[in-house]
mmCIF file of C-alpha atoms in Angstrom:
data_model
loop_
_atom_site.group_PDB
_atom_site.id
_atom_site.type_symbol
_atom_site.label_atom_id
_atom_site.label_comp_id
_atom_site.label_asym_id
_atom_site.label_seq_id
_atom_site.Cartn_x
_atom_site.Cartn_y
_atom_site.Cartn_z
ATOM 1 C CA MET A 21 0.000 0.000 0.000
ATOM 2 C CA ILE A 22 1.275 3.454 -0.959
ATOM 3 C CA THR A 23 0.030 6.651 0.686
ATOM 4 C CA PHE A 24 0.478 9.936 -1.156
ATOM 5 C CA VAL A 25 0.310 13.169 0.850
ATOM 6 C CA ARG A 26 0.322 16.647 -0.678
ATOM 7 C CA ARG A 27 0.644 19.407 1.915
ATOM 8 C CA VAL A 28 -0.072 23.059 1.111
ATOM 9 C CA ARG A 29 -0.127 26.226 3.191
ATOM 10 C CA MET A 30 -2.709 28.913 2.658
ATOM 11 C CA ARG A 31 -2.055 32.610 2.398
ATOM 12 C CA ASN A 32 -3.130 34.541 5.481
ATOM 13 C CA GLY A 33 -6.760 35.605 5.241
ATOM 14 C CA TYR A 34 -7.707 33.066 2.545
ATOM 15 C CA PHE A 35 -8.741 30.076 4.672
ATOM 16 C CA ASP A 36 -12.384 29.907 3.525
ATOM 17 C CA GLU A 37 -11.570 30.416 -0.152
ATOM 18 C CA ALA A 38 -8.698 27.928 -0.045
ATOM 19 C CA MET A 39 -10.804 25.284 1.687
ATOM 20 C CA GLU A 40 -13.582 25.719 -0.876
ATOM 21 C CA LEU A 41 -11.121 25.278 -3.755
ATOM 22 C CA LEU A 42 -9.424 22.290 -2.110
ATOM 23 C CA ARG A 43 -12.806 20.626 -1.569
ATOM 24 C CA LYS A 44 -13.621 21.252 -5.252
ATOM 25 C CA ARG A 45 -10.336 19.621 -6.267
ATOM 26 C CA LYS A 46 -10.933 16.670 -3.949
ATOM 27 C CA ASP A 47 -14.440 16.139 -5.360
ATOM 28 C CA TYR A 48 -13.210 16.564 -8.935
ATOM 29 C CA LEU A 49 -10.413 14.003 -8.528
ATOM 30 C CA GLU A 50 -12.765 11.512 -6.917
ATOM 31 C CA GLN A 51 -15.408 11.923 -9.642
ATOM 32 C CA GLN A 52 -13.072 12.040 -12.644
ATOM 33 C CA HIS A 53 -10.415 9.553 -11.541
ATOM 34 C CA GLY A 54 -12.117 7.326 -8.970
ATOM 35 C CA VAL A 55 -9.460 7.953 -6.327
ATOM 36 C CA VAL A 56 -10.681 8.556 -2.767
ATOM 37 C CA ILE A 57 -8.956 11.561 -1.219
ATOM 38 C CA ASP A 58 -8.979 12.653 2.408
ATOM 39 C CA LEU A 59 -8.809 16.380 3.123
ATOM 40 C CA ARG A 60 -7.098 17.089 6.449
ATOM 41 C CA VAL A 61 -6.213 20.266 8.314
ATOM 42 C CA ARG A 62 -3.257 20.463 10.619
ATOM 43 C CA PHE A 63 -3.945 20.440 14.355
ATOM 44 C CA GLY A 64 -0.937 22.275 15.714
ATOM 45 C CA GLY A 65 2.181 23.221 13.791
ATOM 46 C CA PRO A 66 2.197 25.689 10.907
ATOM 47 C CA VAL A 67 -1.062 27.623 10.715
ATOM 48 C CA GLY A 68 -3.076 27.107 7.547
ATOM 49 C CA GLU A 69 -1.519 23.807 6.500
ATOM 50 C CA VAL A 70 -3.805 21.354 4.704
ATOM 51 C CA ALA A 71 -3.130 17.863 3.366
ATOM 52 C CA LEU A 72 -4.737 15.921 0.558
ATOM 53 C CA VAL A 73 -4.158 12.201 1.221
ATOM 54 C CA SER A 74 -4.765 9.284 -1.144
ATOM 55 C CA HIS A 75 -4.021 5.572 -0.898
ATOM 56 C CA HIS A 76 -2.878 3.372 -3.787
ATOM 57 C CA ARG A 77 -2.316 -0.360 -4.178
ATOM 58 C CA ASP A 78 1.291 0.137 -5.294
ATOM 59 C CA ALA A 79 3.702 2.690 -6.770
ATOM 60 C CA GLY A 80 2.622 1.789 -10.303
ATOM 61 C CA GLU A 81 -0.988 2.688 -9.553
ATOM 62 C CA LEU A 82 0.100 6.004 -8.055
ATOM 63 C CA GLU A 83 2.249 6.769 -11.106
ATOM 64 C CA ARG A 84 -0.618 5.988 -13.500
ATOM 65 C CA PHE A 85 -2.883 8.324 -11.508
ATOM 66 C CA ARG A 86 -0.285 11.104 -11.540
ATOM 67 C CA SER A 87 0.250 10.637 -15.290
ATOM 68 C CA ARG A 88 -3.490 11.034 -15.924
ATOM 69 C CA LEU A 89 -3.487 14.248 -13.884
ATOM 70 C CA ILE A 90 -0.757 15.786 -16.041
ATOM 71 C CA ALA A 91 -3.028 15.546 -19.090
ATOM 72 C CA ASP A 92 -6.205 16.574 -17.224
ATOM 73 C CA GLN A 93 -7.105 20.158 -18.163
ATOM 74 C CA GLY A 94 -9.849 20.418 -15.522
ATOM 75 C CA SER A 95 -7.374 19.471 -12.830
ATOM 76 C CA GLY A 96 -4.916 22.048 -14.174
ATOM 77 C CA ARG A 97 -7.535 24.810 -13.994
ATOM 78 C CA LEU A 98 -8.266 23.967 -10.374
ATOM 79 C CA LEU A 99 -4.551 23.966 -9.538
ATOM 80 C CA ARG A 100 -4.159 27.465 -11.002
ATOM 81 C CA GLU A 101 -7.056 28.701 -8.849
ATOM 82 C CA ILE A 102 -5.598 27.071 -5.735
ATOM 83 C CA ALA A 103 -2.204 28.657 -6.466
ATOM 84 C CA LYS A 104 -3.761 32.099 -5.938
ATOM 85 C CA VAL A 105 -4.621 31.352 -2.302
ATOM 86 C CA THR A 106 -1.682 29.182 -1.232
ATOM 87 C CA LEU A 107 1.911 30.104 -0.442
ATOM 88 C CA PRO A 108 4.396 29.514 -3.270
ATOM 89 C CA GLY A 109 7.200 27.145 -2.369
ATOM 90 C CA GLU A 110 5.207 25.699 0.546
ATOM 91 C CA THR A 111 3.713 22.685 -1.244
ATOM 92 C CA HIS A 112 5.282 19.393 -0.247
ATOM 93 C CA ASP A 113 4.643 15.879 -1.526
ATOM 94 C CA GLU A 114 5.298 12.784 0.540
ATOM 95 C CA ILE A 115 5.011 9.164 -0.528
ATOM 96 C CA TRP A 116 4.763 6.560 2.219
ATOM 97 C CA MET A 117 4.950 2.792 1.856
ATOM 98 C CA ASP A 118 3.027 0.690 4.377
ATOM 99 C CA LEU A 119 5.285 -2.207 5.356
ATOM 100 C CA SER A 120 2.749 -3.750 7.717
ATOM 101 C CA LEU A 121 0.716 -4.872 4.702
ATOM 102 C CA SER A 122 3.658 -6.386 2.822
ATOM 103 C CA PRO A 123 3.899 -10.173 2.719
ATOM 104 C CA GLY A 124 6.613 -11.634 4.897
ATOM 105 C CA PRO A 125 9.578 -13.719 3.673
#
C-alpha cells in the first residue's frame, strides 16, 4: 500500500476560499479519476496547512494516476485557482509505503 500526501499552506486571510477550492479539487479528482482523497487540516504546527491524502495499491498505480493528472485540463484549472490562495514554495509531496501490509519472507 502506498500513501500519497500533498501538503499546502494557505495565504493569510484566505482560509475559507482555499478550503472551498481544495474541496472542489478533492471532489473533482474523486469523480473524474475514482481515487478517494482525504482532506485534512493540521492540528498544531504551521497555521493554515492542509493535506490531501490518497491511498494506492502500489507505486505503479500512483504513477498511473499522476500521469493522468498531467493531461487533465480540468485538474490544471483547479490547480491554477488554488495557487492564488496558497503560499508559493510551501507545497510538499510525501510518498509513504506501508510495510505492515507487505507479505513476509
